[in-house]
Amino acid sequence: GLLTLAFETALSADVDAEKKSKAALELSKAAGVSGMIGGQVMDLANEQKTATLDEIILTEKLKTGALIKAAAVMGCIVAGATEEQINAAQTYCENIGLAFQIVDDILDVTGDEKMLGKPIGSDSENGKSTFVSLLGLEKSAEYARRLTADAKSALNIFGDEGDFLSELADKLSERKN
């Protein structure tokens, strides 16, 4: 129901029709088989095998990152952003989306069950391929830091208006739950 509500909300917005249709197209690509749904299918397929790092990266870019990126691109479209600004927003979102998932994988190993609100170690118990299982804790943390730095760097085009998003990237990478 929420998936359909997203389209209803986007298409009901009080926005110029051309911008609205471009934004809704972004949402449909991000939600469909080349986005979130495709990533979920890959995630299920990855449970049946040991996935490669490239497969995990693609899965997470589609599953988590596609909707984060769509939200930013839709906002850029409605605001009348330039292609360069849209590309910067996409780069930012791709990087924080992947960093978010890596931190999630790290917390599944090192986190506090009470703070997370879910059992620790469930990925390992289920034999799930994760960034941590493939790279180890330290390399995973290093990768998340690099992605966060790349995300923040992409915001330079926005000047001071990107400060909030830069702080958000830091908070997401440093989270404990």
CSV table of N, CA and C in Angstrom, one decimal:
chain,number,residue,atom,x,y,z
A,1,GLY,N,0.8,-1.2,0.0
A,1,GLY,CA,0.0,0.0,0.0
A,1,GLY,C,0.8,1.3,0.0
A,2,LEU,N,2.0,1.2,0.7
A,2,LEU,CA,2.8,2.4,0.8
A,2,LEU,C,3.4,2.7,-0.5
A,3,LEU,N,3.8,1.7,-1.3
A,3,LEU,CA,4.4,1.9,-2.6
A,3,LEU,C,3.4,2.6,-3.5
A,4,THR,N,2.2,2.2,-3.5
A,4,THR,CA,1.2,2.9,-4.3
A,4,THR,C,0.9,4.3,-3.8
A,5,LEU,N,0.9,4.5,-2.5
A,5,LEU,CA,0.7,5.8,-1.9
A,5,LEU,C,1.8,6.8,-2.3
A,6,ALA,N,3.0,6.3,-2.5
A,6,ALA,CA,4.1,7.2,-2.9
A,6,ALA,C,3.8,7.8,-4.3
A,7,PHE,N,3.2,7.0,-5.2
A,7,PHE,CA,2.9,7.6,-6.5
A,7,PHE,C,1.7,8.5,-6.4
A,8,GLU,N,0.7,8.2,-5.6
A,8,GLU,CA,-0.4,9.1,-5.4
A,8,GLU,C,0.0,10.4,-4.8
A,9,THR,N,0.9,10.4,-3.9
A,9,THR,CA,1.5,11.6,-3.3
A,9,THR,C,2.2,12.4,-4.3
A,10,ALA,N,3.1,11.8,-5.0
A,10,ALA,CA,3.9,12.5,-6.0
A,10,ALA,C,3.1,13.1,-7.1
A,11,LEU,N,2.1,12.4,-7.6
A,11,LEU,CA,1.3,12.9,-8.7
A,11,LEU,C,0.2,13.8,-8.2
A,12,SER,N,0.0,13.9,-6.9
A,12,SER,CA,-1.0,14.9,-6.4
A,12,SER,C,-0.4,16.2,-6.0
A,13,ALA,N,1.0,16.3,-6.1
A,13,ALA,CA,1.7,17.5,-5.6
A,13,ALA,C,1.3,18.7,-6.5
A,14,ASP,N,1.3,19.9,-5.8
A,14,ASP,CA,0.9,21.1,-6.5
A,14,ASP,C,2.2,21.6,-7.2
A,15,VAL,N,2.5,21.0,-8.3
A,15,VAL,CA,3.8,21.3,-9.0
A,15,VAL,C,3.5,21.3,-10.5
A,16,ASP,N,4.3,22.0,-11.2
A,16,ASP,CA,4.2,22.1,-12.7
A,16,ASP,C,4.1,20.6,-13.2
A,17,ALA,N,3.2,20.4,-14.2
A,17,ALA,CA,3.0,19.1,-14.7
A,17,ALA,C,4.2,18.4,-15.3
A,18,GLU,N,5.1,19.1,-16.0
A,18,GLU,CA,6.3,18.5,-16.5
A,18,GLU,C,7.2,18.1,-15.4
A,19,LYS,N,7.4,18.9,-14.4
A,19,LYS,CA,8.3,18.5,-13.3
A,19,LYS,C,7.7,17.3,-12.5
A,20,LYS,N,6.4,17.4,-12.4
A,20,LYS,CA,5.7,16.3,-11.7
A,20,LYS,C,5.9,14.9,-12.4
A,21,SER,N,5.7,15.0,-13.7
A,21,SER,CA,5.9,13.7,-14.5
A,21,SER,C,7.3,13.2,-14.4
A,22,LYS,N,8.3,14.1,-14.5
A,22,LYS,CA,9.7,13.7,-14.4
A,22,LYS,C,10.0,13.1,-13.1
A,23,ALA,N,9.5,13.8,-12.0
A,23,ALA,CA,9.7,13.3,-10.7
A,23,ALA,C,9.1,11.9,-10.5
A,24,ALA,N,7.9,11.7,-11.0
A,24,ALA,CA,7.2,10.4,-10.8
A,24,ALA,C,7.9,9.4,-11.6
A,25,LEU,N,8.5,9.7,-12.7
A,25,LEU,CA,9.3,8.7,-13.5
A,25,LEU,C,10.5,8.3,-12.7
A,26,GLU,N,11.1,9.2,-12.0
A,26,GLU,CA,12.3,8.8,-11.2
A,26,GLU,C,11.8,7.9,-10.1
A,27,LEU,N,10.7,8.2,-9.5
A,27,LEU,CA,10.1,7.3,-8.4
A,27,LEU,C,9.8,5.9,-8.9
A,28,SER,N,9.2,5.9,-10.1
A,28,SER,CA,8.9,4.5,-10.7
A,28,SER,C,10.1,3.7,-11.0
A,29,LYS,N,11.2,4.4,-11.5
A,29,LYS,CA,12.4,3.6,-11.8
A,29,LYS,C,13.1,3.1,-10.5
A,30,ALA,N,13.0,4.0,-9.5
A,30,ALA,CA,13.7,3.6,-8.2
A,30,ALA,C,12.9,2.5,-7.4
A,31,ALA,N,11.6,2.5,-7.6
A,31,ALA,CA,10.8,1.5,-6.9
A,31,ALA,C,10.7,0.2,-7.6
A,32,GLY,N,10.8,0.2,-8.9
A,32,GLY,CA,10.6,-1.0,-9.7
A,32,GLY,C,11.7,-2.0,-9.8
A,33,VAL,N,11.7,-2.8,-10.9
A,33,VAL,CA,12.6,-3.9,-11.0
A,33,VAL,C,14.1,-3.4,-11.2
A,34,SER,N,14.2,-2.2,-11.7
A,34,SER,CA,15.6,-1.7,-11.8
A,34,SER,C,16.0,-0.8,-10.6
A,35,GLY,N,15.2,-1.0,-9.5
A,35,GLY,CA,15.5,-0.3,-8.3
A,35,GLY,C,15.2,-1.2,-7.1
A,36,MET,N,14.3,-0.7,-6.2
A,36,MET,CA,14.1,-1.4,-4.9
A,36,MET,C,13.6,-2.8,-5.1
A,37,ILE,N,12.7,-3.1,-5.9
A,37,ILE,CA,12.2,-4.5,-6.1
A,37,ILE,C,13.3,-5.3,-6.7
A,38,GLY,N,14.0,-4.9,-7.6
A,38,GLY,CA,15.1,-5.6,-8.2
A,38,GLY,C,16.2,-5.9,-7.1
A,39,GLY,N,16.4,-5.0,-6.3
A,39,GLY,CA,17.4,-5.2,-5.2
A,39,GLY,C,16.9,-6.2,-4.2
A,40,GLN,N,15.6,-6.2,-3.9
A,40,GLN,CA,15.1,-7.2,-3.0
A,40,GLN,C,15.1,-8.6,-3.6
A,41,VAL,N,14.9,-8.7,-4.9
A,41,VAL,CA,15.0,-10.0,-5.5
A,41,VAL,C,16.5,-10.5,-5.5
A,42,MET,N,17.4,-9.6,-5.7
A,42,MET,CA,18.8,-9.9,-5.6
A,42,MET,C,19.2,-10.4,-4.2
A,43,ASP,N,18.7,-9.6,-3.2
A,43,ASP,CA,18.9,-9.9,-1.8
A,43,ASP,C,18.5,-11.3,-1.5
A,44,LEU,N,17.3,-11.7,-1.9
A,44,LEU,CA,16.8,-13.1,-1.7
A,44,LEU,C,17.7,-14.1,-2.4
A,45,ALA,N,18.1,-13.8,-3.6
A,45,ALA,CA,19.0,-14.7,-4.4
A,45,ALA,C,20.3,-14.9,-3.7
A,46,ASN,N,20.8,-13.8,-3.1
A,46,ASN,CA,22.1,-13.8,-2.4
A,46,ASN,C,22.1,-14.7,-1.2
A,47,GLU,N,20.9,-14.9,-0.6
A,47,GLU,CA,20.8,-15.8,0.6
A,47,GLU,C,21.0,-17.3,0.3
A,48,GLN,N,20.9,-17.6,-1.0
A,48,GLN,CA,21.1,-19.0,-1.4
A,48,GLN,C,22.6,-19.3,-1.8
A,49,LYS,N,23.5,-18.3,-1.7
A,49,LYS,CA,24.9,-18.5,-2.2
A,49,LYS,C,25.7,-17.5,-1.4
A,50,THR,N,27.0,-17.6,-1.6
A,50,THR,CA,28.0,-16.7,-1.2
A,50,THR,C,28.1,-15.6,-2.2
A,51,ALA,N,27.6,-14.4,-1.9
A,51,ALA,CA,27.6,-13.3,-2.9
A,51,ALA,C,29.0,-12.7,-3.0
A,52,THR,N,29.3,-12.2,-4.1
A,52,THR,CA,30.5,-11.4,-4.3
A,52,THR,C,30.3,-10.0,-3.8
A,53,LEU,N,31.4,-9.3,-3.6
A,53,LEU,CA,31.4,-7.9,-3.2
A,53,LEU,C,30.6,-7.1,-4.2
A,54,ASP,N,30.9,-7.3,-5.5
A,54,ASP,CA,30.1,-6.5,-6.5
A,54,ASP,C,28.6,-6.8,-6.5
A,55,GLU,N,28.2,-8.1,-6.2
A,55,GLU,CA,26.8,-8.4,-6.1
A,55,GLU,C,26.2,-7.7,-4.9
A,56,ILE,N,26.9,-7.7,-3.8
A,56,ILE,CA,26.4,-7.0,-2.6
A,56,ILE,C,26.2,-5.5,-2.8
A,57,ILE,N,27.2,-4.9,-3.4
A,57,ILE,CA,27.2,-3.5,-3.7
A,57,ILE,C,26.0,-3.2,-4.6
A,58,LEU,N,25.8,-3.9,-5.7
A,58,LEU,CA,24.7,-3.7,-6.6
A,58,LEU,C,23.4,-3.9,-5.9
A,59,THR,N,23.3,-5.0,-5.1
A,59,THR,CA,22.0,-5.2,-4.4
A,59,THR,C,21.7,-4.0,-3.5
A,60,GLU,N,22.6,-3.5,-2.7
A,60,GLU,CA,22.3,-2.4,-1.8
A,60,GLU,C,22.1,-1.1,-2.5
A,61,LYS,N,22.8,-0.9,-3.6
A,61,LYS,CA,22.5,0.3,-4.4
A,61,LYS,C,21.1,0.3,-4.9
A,62,LEU,N,20.6,-0.9,-5.3
A,62,LEU,CA,19.2,-0.9,-5.8
A,62,LEU,C,18.2,-1.0,-4.6
A,63,LYS,N,18.5,-1.8,-3.6
A,63,LYS,CA,17.5,-2.0,-2.5
A,63,LYS,C,17.3,-0.8,-1.7
A,64,THR,N,18.4,-0.3,-1.2
A,64,THR,CA,18.4,0.9,-0.2
A,64,THR,C,18.6,2.2,-1.0
A,65,GLY,N,19.7,2.2,-1.8
A,65,GLY,CA,20.1,3.5,-2.4
A,65,GLY,C,19.2,4.0,-3.4
A,66,ALA,N,18.5,3.2,-4.1
A,66,ALA,CA,17.6,3.7,-5.2
A,66,ALA,C,16.5,4.7,-4.7
A,67,LEU,N,15.9,4.3,-3.6
A,67,LEU,CA,14.9,5.2,-3.1
A,67,LEU,C,15.4,6.5,-2.5
A,68,ILE,N,16.6,6.3,-1.8
A,68,ILE,CA,17.2,7.5,-1.2
A,68,ILE,C,17.6,8.5,-2.4
A,69,LYS,N,18.2,7.9,-3.4
A,69,LYS,CA,18.5,8.7,-4.6
A,69,LYS,C,17.3,9.3,-5.3
A,70,ALA,N,16.2,8.6,-5.4
A,70,ALA,CA,15.0,9.1,-6.0
A,70,ALA,C,14.5,10.3,-5.3
A,71,ALA,N,14.5,10.2,-4.0
A,71,ALA,CA,14.0,11.3,-3.1
A,71,ALA,C,14.7,12.6,-3.4
A,72,ALA,N,16.1,12.5,-3.5
A,72,ALA,CA,16.9,13.6,-3.8
A,72,ALA,C,16.7,14.1,-5.2
A,73,VAL,N,16.6,13.3,-6.1
A,73,VAL,CA,16.5,13.7,-7.5
A,73,VAL,C,15.1,14.3,-7.7
A,74,MET,N,14.1,13.7,-7.1
A,74,MET,CA,12.8,14.3,-7.2
A,74,MET,C,12.7,15.8,-6.7
A,75,GLY,N,13.4,15.9,-5.5
A,75,GLY,CA,13.5,17.3,-4.9
A,75,GLY,C,14.2,18.2,-5.9
A,76,CYS,N,15.3,17.7,-6.5
A,76,CYS,CA,16.1,18.6,-7.4
A,76,CYS,C,15.2,19.0,-8.6
A,77,ILE,N,14.5,18.0,-9.1
A,77,ILE,CA,13.7,18.3,-10.3
A,77,ILE,C,12.6,19.4,-10.0
A,78,VAL,N,11.9,19.2,-8.9
A,78,VAL,CA,10.9,20.2,-8.5
A,78,VAL,C,11.5,21.5,-8.2
A,79,ALA,N,12.7,21.6,-7.7
A,79,ALA,CA,13.4,22.8,-7.3
A,79,ALA,C,14.0,23.5,-8.5
A,80,GLY,N,14.0,22.8,-9.7
A,80,GLY,CA,14.6,23.4,-10.9
A,80,GLY,C,16.2,23.3,-10.9
A,81,ALA,N,16.7,22.3,-10.3
A,81,ALA,CA,18.2,22.2,-10.2
A,81,ALA,C,18.8,21.9,-11.6
A,82,THR,N,20.1,22.2,-11.7
A,82,THR,CA,20.8,22.0,-12.9
A,82,THR,C,21.1,20.5,-13.0
A,83,GLU,N,21.5,20.0,-14.2
A,83,GLU,CA,22.0,18.6,-14.3
A,83,GLU,C,23.2,18.4,-13.4
A,84,GLU,N,24.0,19.3,-13.3
A,84,GLU,CA,25.2,19.2,-12.5
A,84,GLU,C,24.8,19.0,-11.0
A,85,GLN,N,23.8,19.8,-10.5
A,85,GLN,CA,23.4,19.6,-9.2
A,85,GLN,C,22.7,18.3,-9.0
A,86,ILE,N,21.9,17.9,-10.0
A,86,ILE,CA,21.2,16.6,-9.9
A,86,ILE,C,22.3,15.4,-9.8
A,87,ASN,N,23.3,15.5,-10.6
A,87,ASN,CA,24.3,14.5,-10.6
A,87,ASN,C,25.0,14.5,-9.2
A,88,ALA,N,25.3,15.7,-8.7
A,88,ALA,CA,25.9,15.7,-7.3
A,88,ALA,C,25.0,15.1,-6.3
A,89,ALA,N,23.7,15.4,-6.3
A,89,ALA,CA,22.8,14.8,-5.4
A,89,ALA,C,22.8,13.3,-5.5
A,90,GLN,N,22.8,12.8,-6.8
A,90,GLN,CA,22.8,11.3,-7.0
A,90,GLN,C,24.1,10.7,-6.4
A,91,THR,N,25.2,11.4,-6.6
A,91,THR,CA,26.5,10.8,-6.0
A,91,THR,C,26.4,10.8,-4.5
A,92,TYR,N,25.9,11.9,-3.9
A,92,TYR,CA,25.8,12.0,-2.5
A,92,TYR,C,24.9,10.8,-2.0
A,93,CYS,N,23.8,10.6,-2.6
A,93,CYS,CA,22.9,9.6,-2.1
A,93,CYS,C,23.4,8.2,-2.3
A,94,GLU,N,24.0,7.9,-3.5
A,94,GLU,CA,24.6,6.6,-3.7
A,94,GLU,C,25.6,6.3,-2.6
A,95,ASN,N,26.4,7.2,-2.3
A,95,ASN,CA,27.5,7.0,-1.3
A,95,ASN,C,26.9,6.8,0.1
A,96,ILE,N,25.9,7.7,0.5
A,96,ILE,CA,25.4,7.5,1.9
A,96,ILE,C,24.6,6.3,2.0
A,97,GLY,N,23.9,5.9,0.9
A,97,GLY,CA,23.1,4.7,1.0
A,97,GLY,C,24.0,3.4,1.2
A,98,LEU,N,25.1,3.4,0.5
A,98,LEU,CA,26.0,2.2,0.6
A,98,LEU,C,26.7,2.3,2.0
A,99,ALA,N,27.1,3.5,2.4
A,99,ALA,CA,27.7,3.6,3.7
A,99,ALA,C,26.8,3.2,4.8
A,100,PHE,N,25.5,3.6,4.7
A,100,PHE,CA,24.5,3.2,5.7
A,100,PHE,C,24.4,1.7,5.8
A,101,GLN,N,24.4,1.0,4.7
A,101,GLN,CA,24.3,-0.5,4.7
A,101,GLN,C,25.5,-1.1,5.3
A,102,ILE,N,26.7,-0.6,5.0
A,102,ILE,CA,27.9,-1.1,5.6
A,102,ILE,C,27.9,-0.9,7.1
A,103,VAL,N,27.5,0.2,7.6
A,103,VAL,CA,27.4,0.5,9.0
A,103,VAL,C,26.4,-0.5,9.6
A,104,ASP,N,25.3,-0.7,8.9
A,104,ASP,CA,24.3,-1.7,9.4
A,104,ASP,C,24.9,-3.1,9.6
A,105,ASP,N,25.7,-3.5,8.6
A,105,ASP,CA,26.4,-4.8,8.7
A,105,ASP,C,27.4,-4.8,9.8
A,106,ILE,N,28.1,-3.7,10.1
A,106,ILE,CA,29.0,-3.6,11.2
A,106,ILE,C,28.3,-3.7,12.5
A,107,LEU,N,27.2,-3.0,12.6
A,107,LEU,CA,26.4,-3.1,13.9
A,107,LEU,C,25.8,-4.4,14.1
A,108,ASP,N,25.6,-5.2,13.1
A,108,ASP,CA,25.0,-6.6,13.3
A,108,ASP,C,26.1,-7.4,14.0
A,109,VAL,N,27.3,-7.0,13.9
A,109,VAL,CA,28.4,-7.8,14.6
A,109,VAL,C,28.8,-7.1,15.9
A,110,THR,N,28.8,-5.8,15.9
A,110,THR,CA,29.4,-5.1,17.1
A,110,THR,C,28.4,-4.4,17.9
A,111,GLY,N,27.2,-4.3,17.5
A,111,GLY,CA,26.2,-3.4,18.1
A,111,GLY,C,25.6,-4.0,19.4
A,112,ASP,N,24.8,-3.2,20.1
A,112,ASP,CA,24.1,-3.5,21.3
A,112,ASP,C,22.7,-3.9,20.9
A,113,GLU,N,22.3,-5.1,21.3
A,113,GLU,CA,21.0,-5.6,20.9
A,113,GLU,C,19.8,-4.7,21.4
A,114,LYS,N,20.0,-4.1,22.6
A,114,LYS,CA,19.0,-3.2,23.1
A,114,LYS,C,18.9,-1.9,22.3
A,115,MET,N,20.1,-1.4,21.9
A,115,MET,CA,20.1,-0.1,21.1
A,115,MET,C,19.6,-0.4,19.7
A,116,LEU,N,19.9,-1.5,19.2
A,116,LEU,CA,19.5,-1.8,17.8
A,116,LEU,C,18.0,-2.3,17.7
A,117,GLY,N,17.5,-2.9,18.8
A,117,GLY,CA,16.2,-3.4,18.8
A,117,GLY,C,16.0,-4.6,18.0
A,118,LYS,N,17.1,-5.3,17.7
A,118,LYS,CA,17.0,-6.6,17.0
A,118,LYS,C,18.2,-7.4,17.4
A,119,PRO,N,18.1,-8.7,17.2
A,119,PRO,CA,19.2,-9.6,17.6
A,119,PRO,C,20.5,-9.3,16.9
A,120,ILE,N,21.6,-9.4,17.6
A,120,ILE,CA,22.9,-9.2,17.0
A,120,ILE,C,23.4,-10.6,16.4
A,121,GLY,N,24.1,-10.5,15.3
A,121,GLY,CA,24.7,-11.7,14.7
A,121,GLY,C,23.7,-12.5,13.8
A,122,SER,N,22.6,-11.9,13.5
A,122,SER,CA,21.6,-12.6,12.7
A,122,SER,C,22.1,-12.9,11.3
A,123,ASP,N,22.9,-11.9,10.7
A,123,ASP,CA,23.4,-12.1,9.4
A,123,ASP,C,24.3,-13.3,9.3
A,124,SER,N,25.2,-13.4,10.3
A,124,SER,CA,26.1,-14.6,10.3
A,124,SER,C,25.4,-15.9,10.6
A,125,GLU,N,24.4,-15.9,11.5
A,125,GLU,CA,23.7,-17.1,11.8
A,125,GLU,C,22.9,-17.6,10.6
A,126,ASN,N,22.5,-16.6,9.8
A,126,ASN,CA,21.7,-17.0,8.5
A,126,ASN,C,22.6,-17.2,7.3
A,127,GLY,N,23.9,-17.1,7.5
A,127,GLY,CA,24.9,-17.3,6.4
A,127,GLY,C,24.8,-16.3,5.4
A,128,LYS,N,24.3,-15.1,5.7
A,128,LYS,CA,24.2,-14.0,4.8
A,128,LYS,C,25.5,-13.4,4.4
A,129,SER,N,25.8,-13.2,3.1
A,129,SER,CA,27.0,-12.5,2.7
A,129,SER,C,26.8,-11.0,3.0
A,130,THR,N,27.7,-10.4,3.7
A,130,THR,CA,27.7,-9.0,4.0
A,130,THR,C,29.0,-8.3,3.8
A,131,PHE,N,29.1,-7.0,3.9
A,131,PHE,CA,30.3,-6.3,3.7
A,131,PHE,C,31.3,-6.9,4.8
A,132,VAL,N,30.9,-7.1,6.0
A,132,VAL,CA,31.8,-7.6,7.1
A,132,VAL,C,32.3,-9.0,6.8
A,133,SER,N,31.4,-9.9,6.3
A,133,SER,CA,31.8,-11.2,6.0
A,133,SER,C,32.8,-11.3,4.9
A,134,LEU,N,32.7,-10.4,4.0
A,134,LEU,CA,33.7,-10.4,2.8
A,134,LEU,C,34.9,-9.5,3.1
A,135,LEU,N,34.8,-8.4,3.8
A,135,LEU,CA,35.9,-7.5,3.9
A,135,LEU,C,36.5,-7.5,5.3
A,136,GLY,N,35.7,-7.9,6.3
A,136,GLY,CA,36.2,-7.8,7.7
A,136,GLY,C,35.7,-6.5,8.3
A,137,LEU,N,35.8,-6.4,9.6
A,137,LEU,CA,35.3,-5.2,10.3
A,137,LEU,C,36.1,-3.9,9.9
A,138,GLU,N,37.4,-4.0,10.0
A,138,GLU,CA,38.2,-2.8,9.8
A,138,GLU,C,38.1,-2.3,8.3
A,139,LYS,N,38.2,-3.1,7.4
A,139,LYS,CA,38.1,-2.7,6.0
A,139,LYS,C,36.7,-2.2,5.7
A,140,SER,N,35.7,-2.8,6.3
A,140,SER,CA,34.3,-2.3,6.1
A,140,SER,C,34.1,-0.9,6.7
A,141,ALA,N,34.7,-0.7,7.9
A,141,ALA,CA,34.6,0.6,8.5
A,141,ALA,C,35.3,1.6,7.6
A,142,GLU,N,36.5,1.3,7.1
A,142,GLU,CA,37.3,2.2,6.2
A,142,GLU,C,36.5,2.5,5.0
A,143,TYR,N,35.9,1.5,4.4
A,143,TYR,CA,35.0,1.7,3.2
A,143,TYR,C,33.9,2.7,3.5
A,144,ALA,N,33.2,2.5,4.6
A,144,ALA,CA,32.1,3.4,5.0
A,144,ALA,C,32.6,4.8,5.2
A,145,ARG,N,33.8,5.0,5.8
A,145,ARG,CA,34.4,6.3,6.0
A,145,ARG,C,34.7,7.0,4.6
A,146,ARG,N,35.2,6.2,3.7
A,146,ARG,CA,35.6,6.7,2.4
A,146,ARG,C,34.3,7.1,1.6
A,147,LEU,N,33.3,6.3,1.7
A,147,LEU,CA,32.0,6.6,1.0
A,147,LEU,C,31.4,7.9,1.6
A,148,THR,N,31.5,8.0,2.9
A,148,THR,CA,30.9,9.2,3.6
A,148,THR,C,31.7,10.5,3.1
A,149,ALA,N,33.0,10.4,3.1
A,149,ALA,CA,33.8,11.5,2.6
A,149,ALA,C,33.5,11.8,1.1
A,150,ASP,N,33.3,10.8,0.3
A,150,ASP,CA,32.9,11.1,-1.1
A,150,ASP,C,31.5,11.7,-1.2
A,151,ALA,N,30.6,11.3,-0.3
A,151,ALA,CA,29.3,11.9,-0.3
A,151,ALA,C,29.4,13.4,0.0
A,152,LYS,N,30.1,13.7,1.1
A,152,LYS,CA,30.2,15.1,1.5
A,152,LYS,C,30.9,15.9,0.4
A,153,SER,N,31.9,15.3,-0.2
A,153,SER,CA,32.6,16.1,-1.3
A,153,SER,C,31.6,16.4,-2.4
A,154,ALA,N,30.7,15.5,-2.7
A,154,ALA,CA,29.7,15.8,-3.8
A,154,ALA,C,28.9,17.0,-3.5
A,155,LEU,N,28.8,17.4,-2.3
A,155,LEU,CA,27.9,18.5,-1.9
A,155,LEU,C,28.5,19.9,-2.1
A,156,ASN,N,29.8,19.9,-2.5
A,156,ASN,CA,30.5,21.2,-2.6
A,156,ASN,C,29.8,22.2,-3.6
A,157,ILE,N,29.1,21.6,-4.6
A,157,ILE,CA,28.4,22.4,-5.6
A,157,ILE,C,27.3,23.2,-4.9
A,158,PHE,N,26.8,22.8,-3.8
A,158,PHE,CA,25.6,23.4,-3.1
A,158,PHE,C,26.1,24.5,-2.1
A,159,GLY,N,27.4,24.6,-1.9
A,159,GLY,CA,27.9,25.6,-0.9
A,159,GLY,C,27.3,25.4,0.5
A,160,ASP,N,27.0,26.4,1.2
A,160,ASP,CA,26.5,26.3,2.6
A,160,ASP,C,25.1,25.6,2.6
A,161,GLU,N,24.4,25.6,1.5
A,161,GLU,CA,23.1,24.9,1.5
A,161,GLU,C,23.3,23.4,1.7
A,162,GLY,N,24.5,22.9,1.5
A,162,GLY,CA,24.7,21.4,1.6
A,162,GLY,C,25.2,21.0,3.0
A,163,ASP,N,25.3,22.0,3.9
A,163,ASP,CA,25.8,21.7,5.3
A,163,ASP,C,25.0,20.7,6.0
A,164,PHE,N,23.7,20.9,6.0
A,164,PHE,CA,22.8,19.9,6.7
A,164,PHE,C,23.0,18.5,6.2
A,165,LEU,N,23.1,18.3,4.8
A,165,LEU,CA,23.3,17.0,4.3
A,165,LEU,C,24.7,16.4,4.6
A,166,SER,N,25.7,17.3,4.8
A,166,SER,CA,27.0,16.9,5.2
A,166,SER,C,27.0,16.3,6.6
A,167,GLU,N,26.3,17.1,7.5
A,167,GLU,CA,26.1,16.6,8.9
A,167,GLU,C,25.3,15.3,8.9
A,168,LEU,N,24.3,15.2,8.1
A,168,LEU,CA,23.5,14.0,8.0
A,168,LEU,C,24.4,12.8,7.7
A,169,ALA,N,25.3,13.0,6.7
A,169,ALA,CA,26.2,11.9,6.3
A,169,ALA,C,27.0,11.4,7.5
A,170,ASP,N,27.6,12.4,8.2
A,170,ASP,CA,28.4,12.1,9.4
A,170,ASP,C,27.5,11.3,10.4
A,171,LYS,N,26.4,11.8,10.7
A,171,LYS,CA,25.5,11.1,11.7
A,171,LYS,C,25.2,9.7,11.3
A,172,LEU,N,24.9,9.5,10.0
A,172,LEU,CA,24.5,8.2,9.6
A,172,LEU,C,25.7,7.2,9.7
A,173,SER,N,26.9,7.7,9.4
A,173,SER,CA,28.1,6.9,9.5
A,173,SER,C,28.6,6.6,10.9
A,174,GLU,N,28.2,7.4,11.8
A,174,GLU,CA,28.6,7.3,13.2
A,174,GLU,C,27.5,6.7,14.1
A,175,ARG,N,26.4,6.3,13.5
A,175,ARG,CA,25.3,5.8,14.3
A,175,ARG,C,25.6,4.5,15.1
A,176,LYS,N,24.9,4.3,16.1
A,176,LYS,CA,25.1,3.1,17.0
A,176,LYS,C,23.8,2.3,16.9
A,177,ASN,N,22.8,2.7,16.2
A,177,ASN,CA,21.6,1.9,16.1
A,177,ASN,C,20.9,2.1,14.7
